[in-house]
CSV table of C-alpha atoms in Angstrom, one decimal:
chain,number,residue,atom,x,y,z
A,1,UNK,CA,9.0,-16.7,12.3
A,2,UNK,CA,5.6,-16.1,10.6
A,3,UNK,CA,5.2,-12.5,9.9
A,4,UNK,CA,1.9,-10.9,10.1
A,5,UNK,CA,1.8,-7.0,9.3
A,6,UNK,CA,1.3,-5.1,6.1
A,7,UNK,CA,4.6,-4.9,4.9
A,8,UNK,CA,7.1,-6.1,4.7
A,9,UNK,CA,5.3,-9.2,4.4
A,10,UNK,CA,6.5,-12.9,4.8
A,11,UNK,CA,8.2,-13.7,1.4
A,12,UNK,CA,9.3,-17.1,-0.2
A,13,UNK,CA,12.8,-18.0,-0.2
A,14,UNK,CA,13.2,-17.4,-3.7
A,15,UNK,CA,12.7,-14.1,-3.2
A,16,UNK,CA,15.0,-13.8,-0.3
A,17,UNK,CA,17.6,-15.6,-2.5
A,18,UNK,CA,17.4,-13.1,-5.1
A,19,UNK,CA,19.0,-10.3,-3.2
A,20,UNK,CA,22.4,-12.1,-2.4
A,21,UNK,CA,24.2,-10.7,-5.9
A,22,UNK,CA,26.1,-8.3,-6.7
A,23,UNK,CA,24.7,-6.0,-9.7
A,24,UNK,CA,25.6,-2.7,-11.1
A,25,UNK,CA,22.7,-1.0,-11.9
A,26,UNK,CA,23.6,0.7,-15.1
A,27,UNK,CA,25.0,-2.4,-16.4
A,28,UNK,CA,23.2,-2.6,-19.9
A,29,UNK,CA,23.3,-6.5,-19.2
A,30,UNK,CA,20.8,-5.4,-16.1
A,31,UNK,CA,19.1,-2.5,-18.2
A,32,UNK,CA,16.6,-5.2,-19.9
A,33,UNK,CA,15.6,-6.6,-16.9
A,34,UNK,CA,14.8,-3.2,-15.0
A,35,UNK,CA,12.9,-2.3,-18.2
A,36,UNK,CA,11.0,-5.3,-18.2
A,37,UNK,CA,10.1,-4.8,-14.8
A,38,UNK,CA,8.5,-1.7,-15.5
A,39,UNK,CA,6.6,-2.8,-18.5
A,40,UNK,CA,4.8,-5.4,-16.6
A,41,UNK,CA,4.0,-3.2,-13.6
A,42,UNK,CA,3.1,-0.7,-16.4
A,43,UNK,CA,0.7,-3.3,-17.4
A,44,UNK,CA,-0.5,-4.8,-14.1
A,45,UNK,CA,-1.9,-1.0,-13.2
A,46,UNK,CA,-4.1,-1.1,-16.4
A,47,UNK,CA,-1.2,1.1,-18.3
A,48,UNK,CA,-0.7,1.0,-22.4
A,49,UNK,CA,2.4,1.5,-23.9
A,50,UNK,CA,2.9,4.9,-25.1
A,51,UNK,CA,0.7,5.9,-23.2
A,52,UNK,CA,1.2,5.7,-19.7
A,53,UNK,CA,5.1,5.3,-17.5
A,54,UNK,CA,5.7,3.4,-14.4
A,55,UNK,CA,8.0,5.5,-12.5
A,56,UNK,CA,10.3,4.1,-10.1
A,57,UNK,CA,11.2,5.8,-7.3
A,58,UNK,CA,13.9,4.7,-4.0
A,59,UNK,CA,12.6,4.4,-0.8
A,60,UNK,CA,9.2,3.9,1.0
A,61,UNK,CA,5.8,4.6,0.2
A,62,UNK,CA,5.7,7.9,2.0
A,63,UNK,CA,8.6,8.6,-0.5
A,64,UNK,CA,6.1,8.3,-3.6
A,65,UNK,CA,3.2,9.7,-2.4
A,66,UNK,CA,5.3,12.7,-1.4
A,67,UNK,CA,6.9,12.7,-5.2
A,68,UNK,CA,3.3,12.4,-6.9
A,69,UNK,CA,1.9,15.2,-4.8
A,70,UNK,CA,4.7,17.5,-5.3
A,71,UNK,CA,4.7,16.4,-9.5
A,72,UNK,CA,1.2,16.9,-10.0
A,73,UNK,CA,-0.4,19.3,-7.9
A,74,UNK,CA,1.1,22.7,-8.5
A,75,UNK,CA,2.1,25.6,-6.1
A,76,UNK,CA,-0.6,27.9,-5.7
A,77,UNK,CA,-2.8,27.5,-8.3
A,78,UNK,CA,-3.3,23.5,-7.3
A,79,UNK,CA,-5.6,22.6,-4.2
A,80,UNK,CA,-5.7,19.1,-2.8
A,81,UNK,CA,-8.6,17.7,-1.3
A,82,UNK,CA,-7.8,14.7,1.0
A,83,UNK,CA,-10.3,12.4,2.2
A,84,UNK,CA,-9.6,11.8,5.7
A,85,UNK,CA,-10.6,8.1,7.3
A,86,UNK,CA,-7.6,6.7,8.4
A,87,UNK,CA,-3.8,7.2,9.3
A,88,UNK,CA,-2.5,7.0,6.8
A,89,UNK,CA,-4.7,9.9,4.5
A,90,UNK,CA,-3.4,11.9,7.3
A,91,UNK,CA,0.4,11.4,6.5
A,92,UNK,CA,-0.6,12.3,2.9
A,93,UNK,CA,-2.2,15.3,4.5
A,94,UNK,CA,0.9,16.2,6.5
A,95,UNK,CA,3.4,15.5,3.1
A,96,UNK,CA,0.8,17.9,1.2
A,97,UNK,CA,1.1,20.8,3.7
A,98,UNK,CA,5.1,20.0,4.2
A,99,UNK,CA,5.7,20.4,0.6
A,100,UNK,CA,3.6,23.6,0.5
A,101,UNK,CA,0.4,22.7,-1.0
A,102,UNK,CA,-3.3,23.9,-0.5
A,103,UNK,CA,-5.3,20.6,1.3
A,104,UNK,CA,-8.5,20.4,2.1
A,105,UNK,CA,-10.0,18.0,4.2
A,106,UNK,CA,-12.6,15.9,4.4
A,107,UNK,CA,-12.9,14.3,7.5
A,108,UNK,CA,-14.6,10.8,7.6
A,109,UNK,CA,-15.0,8.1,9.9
A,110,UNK,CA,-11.9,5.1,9.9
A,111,UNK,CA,-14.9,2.3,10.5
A,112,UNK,CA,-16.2,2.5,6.5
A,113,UNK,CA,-15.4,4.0,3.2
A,114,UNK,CA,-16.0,7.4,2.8
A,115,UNK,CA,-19.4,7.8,0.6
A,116,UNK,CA,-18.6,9.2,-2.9
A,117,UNK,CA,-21.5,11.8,-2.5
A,118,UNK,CA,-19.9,13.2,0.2
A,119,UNK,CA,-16.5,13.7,-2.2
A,120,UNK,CA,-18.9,15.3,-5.0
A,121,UNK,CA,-20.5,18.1,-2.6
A,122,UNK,CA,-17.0,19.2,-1.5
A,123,UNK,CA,-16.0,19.5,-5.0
A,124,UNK,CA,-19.2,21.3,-6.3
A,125,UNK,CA,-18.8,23.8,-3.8
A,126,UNK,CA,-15.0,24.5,-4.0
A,127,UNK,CA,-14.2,24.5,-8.1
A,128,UNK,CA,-10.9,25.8,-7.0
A,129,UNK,CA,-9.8,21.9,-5.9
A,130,UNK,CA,-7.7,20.7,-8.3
A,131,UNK,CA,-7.6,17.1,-7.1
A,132,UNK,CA,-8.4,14.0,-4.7
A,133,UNK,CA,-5.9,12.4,-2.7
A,134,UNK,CA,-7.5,9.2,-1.8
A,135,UNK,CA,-6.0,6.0,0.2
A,136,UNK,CA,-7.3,2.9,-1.5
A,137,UNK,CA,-6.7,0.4,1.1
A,138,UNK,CA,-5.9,1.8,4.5
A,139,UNK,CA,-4.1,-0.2,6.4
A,140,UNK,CA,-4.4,2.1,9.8
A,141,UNK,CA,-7.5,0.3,10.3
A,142,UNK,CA,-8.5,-2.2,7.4
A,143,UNK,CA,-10.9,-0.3,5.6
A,144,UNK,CA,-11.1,-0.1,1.5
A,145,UNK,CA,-12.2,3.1,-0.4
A,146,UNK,CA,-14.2,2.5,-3.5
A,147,UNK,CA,-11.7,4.0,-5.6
A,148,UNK,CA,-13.9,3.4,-9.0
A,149,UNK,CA,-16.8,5.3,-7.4
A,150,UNK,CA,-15.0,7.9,-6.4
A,151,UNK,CA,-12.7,8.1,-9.7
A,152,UNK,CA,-16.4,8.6,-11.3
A,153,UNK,CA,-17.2,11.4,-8.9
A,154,UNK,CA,-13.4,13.8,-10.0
A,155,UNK,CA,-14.4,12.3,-13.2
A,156,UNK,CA,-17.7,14.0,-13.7
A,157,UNK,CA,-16.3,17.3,-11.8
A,158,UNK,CA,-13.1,17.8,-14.4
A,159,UNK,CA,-10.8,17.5,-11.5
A,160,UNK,CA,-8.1,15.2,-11.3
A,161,UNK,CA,-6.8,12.1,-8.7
A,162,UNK,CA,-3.8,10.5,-6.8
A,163,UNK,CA,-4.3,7.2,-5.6
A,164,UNK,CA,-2.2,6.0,-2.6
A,165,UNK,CA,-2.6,1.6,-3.6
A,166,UNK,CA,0.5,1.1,-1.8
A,167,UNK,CA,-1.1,-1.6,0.1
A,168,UNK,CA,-3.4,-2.6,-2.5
A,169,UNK,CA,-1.7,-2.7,-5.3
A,170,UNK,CA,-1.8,-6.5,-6.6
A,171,UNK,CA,-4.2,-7.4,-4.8
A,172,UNK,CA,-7.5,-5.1,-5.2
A,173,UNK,CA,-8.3,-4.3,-8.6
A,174,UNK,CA,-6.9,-1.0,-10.3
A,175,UNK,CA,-7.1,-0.4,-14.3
A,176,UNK,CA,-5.6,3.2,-14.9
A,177,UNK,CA,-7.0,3.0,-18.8
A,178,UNK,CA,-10.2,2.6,-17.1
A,179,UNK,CA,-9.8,5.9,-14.9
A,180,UNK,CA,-8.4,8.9,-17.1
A,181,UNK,CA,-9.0,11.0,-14.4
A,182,UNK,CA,-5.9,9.3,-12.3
A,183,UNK,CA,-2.3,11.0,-12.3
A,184,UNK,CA,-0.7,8.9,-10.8
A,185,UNK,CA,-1.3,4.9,-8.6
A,186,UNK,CA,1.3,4.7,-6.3
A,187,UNK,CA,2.6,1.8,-4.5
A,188,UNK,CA,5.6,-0.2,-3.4
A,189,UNK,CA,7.6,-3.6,-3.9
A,190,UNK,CA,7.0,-5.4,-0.1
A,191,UNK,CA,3.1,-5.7,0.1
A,192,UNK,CA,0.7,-7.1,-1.9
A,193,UNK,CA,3.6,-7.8,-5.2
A,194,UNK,CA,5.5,-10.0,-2.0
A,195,UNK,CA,8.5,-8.5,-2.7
A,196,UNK,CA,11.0,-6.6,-0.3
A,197,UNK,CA,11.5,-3.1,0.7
A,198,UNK,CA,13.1,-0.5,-1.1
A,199,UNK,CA,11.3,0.7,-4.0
A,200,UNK,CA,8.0,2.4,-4.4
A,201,UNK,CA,6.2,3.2,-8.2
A,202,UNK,CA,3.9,5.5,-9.9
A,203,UNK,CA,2.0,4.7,-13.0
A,204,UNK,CA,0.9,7.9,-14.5
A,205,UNK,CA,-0.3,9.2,-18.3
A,206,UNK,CA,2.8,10.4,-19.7
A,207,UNK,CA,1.0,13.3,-21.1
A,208,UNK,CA,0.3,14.3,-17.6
A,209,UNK,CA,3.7,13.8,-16.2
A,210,UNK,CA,5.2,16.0,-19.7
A,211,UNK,CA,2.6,18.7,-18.4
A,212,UNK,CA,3.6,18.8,-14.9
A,213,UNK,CA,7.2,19.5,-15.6
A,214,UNK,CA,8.9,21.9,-13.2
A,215,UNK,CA,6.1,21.4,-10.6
A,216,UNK,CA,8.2,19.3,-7.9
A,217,UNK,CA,10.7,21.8,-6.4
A,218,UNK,CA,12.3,19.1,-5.4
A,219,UNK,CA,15.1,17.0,-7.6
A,220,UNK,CA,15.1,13.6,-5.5
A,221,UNK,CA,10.7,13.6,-5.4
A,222,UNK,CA,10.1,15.0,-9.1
A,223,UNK,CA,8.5,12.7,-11.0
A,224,UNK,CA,8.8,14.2,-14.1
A,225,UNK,CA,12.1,14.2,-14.0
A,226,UNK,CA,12.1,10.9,-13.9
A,227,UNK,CA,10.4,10.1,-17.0
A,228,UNK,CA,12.6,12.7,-18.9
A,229,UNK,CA,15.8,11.3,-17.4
A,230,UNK,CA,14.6,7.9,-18.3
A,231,UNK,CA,13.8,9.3,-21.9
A,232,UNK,CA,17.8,10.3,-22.2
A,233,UNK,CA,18.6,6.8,-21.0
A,234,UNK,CA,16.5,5.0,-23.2
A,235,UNK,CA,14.1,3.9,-20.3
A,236,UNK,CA,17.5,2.0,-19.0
A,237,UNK,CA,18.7,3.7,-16.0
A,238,UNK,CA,17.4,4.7,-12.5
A,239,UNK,CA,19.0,9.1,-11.6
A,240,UNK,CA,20.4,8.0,-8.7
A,241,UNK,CA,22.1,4.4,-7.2
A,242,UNK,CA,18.9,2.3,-6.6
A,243,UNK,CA,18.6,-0.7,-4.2
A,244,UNK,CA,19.6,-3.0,-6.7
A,245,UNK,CA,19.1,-5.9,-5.6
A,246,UNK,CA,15.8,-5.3,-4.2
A,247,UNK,CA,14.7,-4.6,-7.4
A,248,UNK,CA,16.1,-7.7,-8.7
A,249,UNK,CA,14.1,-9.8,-6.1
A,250,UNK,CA,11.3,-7.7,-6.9
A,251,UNK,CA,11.1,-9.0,-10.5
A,252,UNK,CA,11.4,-12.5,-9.2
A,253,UNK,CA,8.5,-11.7,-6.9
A,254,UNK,CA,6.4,-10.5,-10.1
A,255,UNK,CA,7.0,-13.3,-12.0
A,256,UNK,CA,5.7,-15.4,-9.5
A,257,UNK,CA,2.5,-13.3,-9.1
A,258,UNK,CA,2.1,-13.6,-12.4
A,259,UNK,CA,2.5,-17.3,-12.3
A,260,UNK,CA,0.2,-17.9,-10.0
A,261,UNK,CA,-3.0,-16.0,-11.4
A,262,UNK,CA,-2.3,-12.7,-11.0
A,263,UNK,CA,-4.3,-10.1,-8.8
A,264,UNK,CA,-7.4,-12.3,-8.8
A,265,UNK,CA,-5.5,-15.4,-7.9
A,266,UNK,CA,-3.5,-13.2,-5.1
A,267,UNK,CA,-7.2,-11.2,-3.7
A,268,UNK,CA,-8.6,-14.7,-3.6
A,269,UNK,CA,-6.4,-15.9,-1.3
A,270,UNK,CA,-6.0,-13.0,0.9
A,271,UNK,CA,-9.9,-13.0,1.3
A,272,UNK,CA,-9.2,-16.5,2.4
A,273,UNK,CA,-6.5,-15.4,5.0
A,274,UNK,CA,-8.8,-12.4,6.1
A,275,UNK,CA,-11.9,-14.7,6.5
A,276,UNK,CA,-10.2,-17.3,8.2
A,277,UNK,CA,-8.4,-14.7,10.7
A,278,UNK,CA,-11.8,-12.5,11.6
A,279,UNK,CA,-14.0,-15.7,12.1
A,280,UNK,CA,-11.4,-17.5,14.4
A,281,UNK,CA,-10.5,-14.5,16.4
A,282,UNK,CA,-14.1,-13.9,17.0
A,283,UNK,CA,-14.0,-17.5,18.5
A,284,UNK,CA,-11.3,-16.1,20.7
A,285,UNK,CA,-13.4,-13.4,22.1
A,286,UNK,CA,-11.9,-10.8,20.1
A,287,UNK,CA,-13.9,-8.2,18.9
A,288,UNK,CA,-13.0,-7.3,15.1
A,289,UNK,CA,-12.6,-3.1,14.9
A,290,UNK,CA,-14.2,-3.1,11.1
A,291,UNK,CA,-18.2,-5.1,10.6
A,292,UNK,CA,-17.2,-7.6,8.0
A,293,UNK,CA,-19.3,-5.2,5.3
A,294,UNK,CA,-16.1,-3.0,5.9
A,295,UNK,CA,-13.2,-5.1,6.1
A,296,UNK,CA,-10.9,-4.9,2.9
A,297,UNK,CA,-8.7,-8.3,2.8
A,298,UNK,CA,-5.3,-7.1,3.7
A,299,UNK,CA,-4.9,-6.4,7.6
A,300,UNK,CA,-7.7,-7.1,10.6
A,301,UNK,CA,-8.1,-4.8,13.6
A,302,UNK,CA,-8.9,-6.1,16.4
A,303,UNK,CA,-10.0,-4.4,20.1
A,304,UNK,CA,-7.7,-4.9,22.9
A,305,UNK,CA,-9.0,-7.1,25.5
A,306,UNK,CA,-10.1,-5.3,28.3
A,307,UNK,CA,-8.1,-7.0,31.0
A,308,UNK,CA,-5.7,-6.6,33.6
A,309,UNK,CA,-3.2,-8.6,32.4
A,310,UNK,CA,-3.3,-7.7,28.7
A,311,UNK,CA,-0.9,-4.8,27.5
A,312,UNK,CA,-0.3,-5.1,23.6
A,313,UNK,CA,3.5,-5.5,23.6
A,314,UNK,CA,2.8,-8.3,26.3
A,315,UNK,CA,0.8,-9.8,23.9
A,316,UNK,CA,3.0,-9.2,20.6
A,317,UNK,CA,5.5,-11.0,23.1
A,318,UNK,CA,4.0,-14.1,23.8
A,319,UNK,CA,3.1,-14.4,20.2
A,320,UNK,CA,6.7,-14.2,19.3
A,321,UNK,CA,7.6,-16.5,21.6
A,322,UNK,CA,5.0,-18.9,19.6
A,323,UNK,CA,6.9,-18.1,16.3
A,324,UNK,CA,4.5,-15.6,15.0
A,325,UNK,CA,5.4,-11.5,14.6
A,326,UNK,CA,2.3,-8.7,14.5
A,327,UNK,CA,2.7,-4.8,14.6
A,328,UNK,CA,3.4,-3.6,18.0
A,329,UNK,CA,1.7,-0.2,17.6
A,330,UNK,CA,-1.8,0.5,16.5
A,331,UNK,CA,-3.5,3.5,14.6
A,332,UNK,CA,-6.7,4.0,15.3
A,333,UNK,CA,-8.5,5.8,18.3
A,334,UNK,CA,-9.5,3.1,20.3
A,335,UNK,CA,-7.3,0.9,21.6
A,336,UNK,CA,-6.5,-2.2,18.6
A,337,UNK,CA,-4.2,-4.7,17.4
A,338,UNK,CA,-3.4,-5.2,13.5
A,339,UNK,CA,-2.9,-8.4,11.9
A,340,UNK,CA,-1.8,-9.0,8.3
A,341,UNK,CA,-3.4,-11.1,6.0
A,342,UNK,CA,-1.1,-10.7,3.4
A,343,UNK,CA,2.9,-11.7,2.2
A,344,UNK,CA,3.8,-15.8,1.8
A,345,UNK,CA,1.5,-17.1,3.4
A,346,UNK,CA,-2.3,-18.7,3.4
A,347,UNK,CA,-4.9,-20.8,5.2
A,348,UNK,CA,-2.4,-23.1,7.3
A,349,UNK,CA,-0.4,-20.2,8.2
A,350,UNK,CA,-3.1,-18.5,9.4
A,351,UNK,CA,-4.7,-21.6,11.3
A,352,UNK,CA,-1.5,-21.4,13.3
A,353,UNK,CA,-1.1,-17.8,14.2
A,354,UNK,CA,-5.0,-18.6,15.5
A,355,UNK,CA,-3.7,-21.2,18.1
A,356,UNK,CA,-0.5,-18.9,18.8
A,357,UNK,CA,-3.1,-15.9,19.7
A,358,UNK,CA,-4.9,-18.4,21.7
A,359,UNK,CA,-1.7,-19.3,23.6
A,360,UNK,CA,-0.8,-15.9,24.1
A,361,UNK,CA,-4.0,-15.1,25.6
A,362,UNK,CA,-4.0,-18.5,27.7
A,363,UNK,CA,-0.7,-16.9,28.6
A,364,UNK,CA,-1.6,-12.9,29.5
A,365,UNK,CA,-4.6,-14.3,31.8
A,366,UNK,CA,-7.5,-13.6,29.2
A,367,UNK,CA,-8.6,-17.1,28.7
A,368,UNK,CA,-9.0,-19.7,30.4
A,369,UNK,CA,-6.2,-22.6,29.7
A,370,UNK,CA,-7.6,-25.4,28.1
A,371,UNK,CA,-7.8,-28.2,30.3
């Protein structure tokens, strides 16, 4: 089965092979490995040693997002302004208010990235925002938000930034030395990395993280608690019983990204799985959801067919009948249907889920069989 959504993603049987062992995760003969693990993810975010910590955190990336909001925007005095374009900037919305923080929103079409001047009047005219919460690559609709441009924009203000790259991480560019202004780049182990599900990160400036101490209220989403715990532990040992052995295939999955190029190597080849995907849907009828000016490299939207026979589970059937797996639910507005460009898999893969969709649609009644 080819699997097209972003995340989990198709991963190579390596990978896969990785998880089938047993490992105790405080085992010093393990500890190396996990620190390792975090150095180069450390390092892959734009992090210096001594300078900034990759936290690891269980769980999803709602999970992280959750723990970097709660670590690093105080109750009461902090105030998070939340760019809203897409689905998933409104769960970040909803964990802010949950946790019992201050959002304001700044609502924003899910069709194109929000303008940075837009960010920098919001700021000038509340100084009481403390920070931008900001989805880098949202994958409710495809869309990328220049995270650079707006990075200057908190810069210049003297406010600060959390950056939700959990489908982008790997794949677009991100260099946290680059961005002082940046608490915390979150992201987890089963998109653009290739890995599988289970663990979720933050790279933050350890300064930041010391400061924000106490700020949580929660034990299981503190992120500073993290750091000191892993301080005690000599950087060795997780707080609470990780998913071991995804973390184990995780590292695999790193060293193969770093293998193979790195994040250049991996965006390239998404592009390539994105371009090949919008042009021959296109040739489908389809009608993309994003103009191509818009449309970030790791998942295409596309309209539902406006037919009788068409019904999107129908068609998430028939593709899985023709060996290939998409997202049965959509985010947006209007009616779509999401298709990921990313995990294990390139041109030829994407060549054939192409004459799969135009199976399925031979099959629903929205084109014509071929003769």
């Amino acid at each position: 089965m080819l699997l097209l959504i972003p995340g989990p993603v198709q991963t190579r049987p390596d990978v896969r092979a990785a998880m089938a062992v047993d490992i105790a995760p405080w085992d010093r003969d393990f500890a190396p490995e996990y620190i390792a693990i975090r150095e180069k993810v450390r390092d892959l975010a734009g992090g210096k040693a001594g300078i900034h910590a990759c936290l690891p955190l269980q769980g999803a990336g709602h999970f992280i997002t959750e723990a970097a909001i709660r670590t690093f925007v105080p109750v009461g005095s902090g105030k998070l302004l939340i760019v809203r374009n897409g689905a998933y900037a409104d769960r970040m919305a909803r964990l802010a208010e949950e946790a019992g923080r201050t959002v304001v929103n700044l609502p924003a079409p899910d069709t194109g990235s929000v303008d940075p001047a837009a960010v920098a009047a919001v700021l000038a005219a509340d100084p009481t925002i403390t920070h931008l919460g900001v989805v880098y690559s949202e994958t409710g609709s495809g869309l990328v938000n220049d995270v650079p441009a707006l990075g200057a924009v908190v810069r210049a203000a003297g406010r600060r930034m959390i950056v939700d790259a959990v489908s982008a991480f790997g794949a677009l560019p991100f260099d946290l030395s680059a961005q002082p202004e940046v608490d915390a780049v979150v992201f987890t182990s089963n998109k653009c990395i290739e890995g599988l599900p289970g663990i979720a990160f933050a790279v933050s400036p350890i300064e930041r993280v010391v400061a924000c101490t106490g700020n949580a209220g929660s034990w299981s989403f503190d992120l500073a608690d993290v750091y000191h715990t892993a301080q005690r532990a000599g950087w060795g040992s997780f707080r609470f019983t990780p998913p071991v052995q995804a973390l184990h295939a995780f590292g695999v999955a790193l060293d193969i990204f770093l293998a193979e190029g790195g994040q250049p190597a991996r965006l390239a080849r998404y592009r390539e799985n994105c371009r090949i995907l919008y042009e021959g849907a296109q040739a489908l009828g389809l009608r993309p959801y994003l103009d191509w000016e818009h449309q970030g490299p790791i998942i295409a939207l596309f309209h539902q067919p406006q037919h009788p026979g068409f019904t999107l589970q129908g068609f998430v059937d028939a593709l899985k009948r023709r060996g290939v797996l998409i997202s049965n639910f959509f985010n947006t507005e209007a009616p779509t249907m999401r298709i990921g460009c990313i995990g294990h898999v390139g041109p030829d893969e994407m060549r054939f889920a192409l004459g799969a969709m135009r199976g399925a649609l031979e099959e629903l009644g929205v084109l014509q069989r071929a003769a």
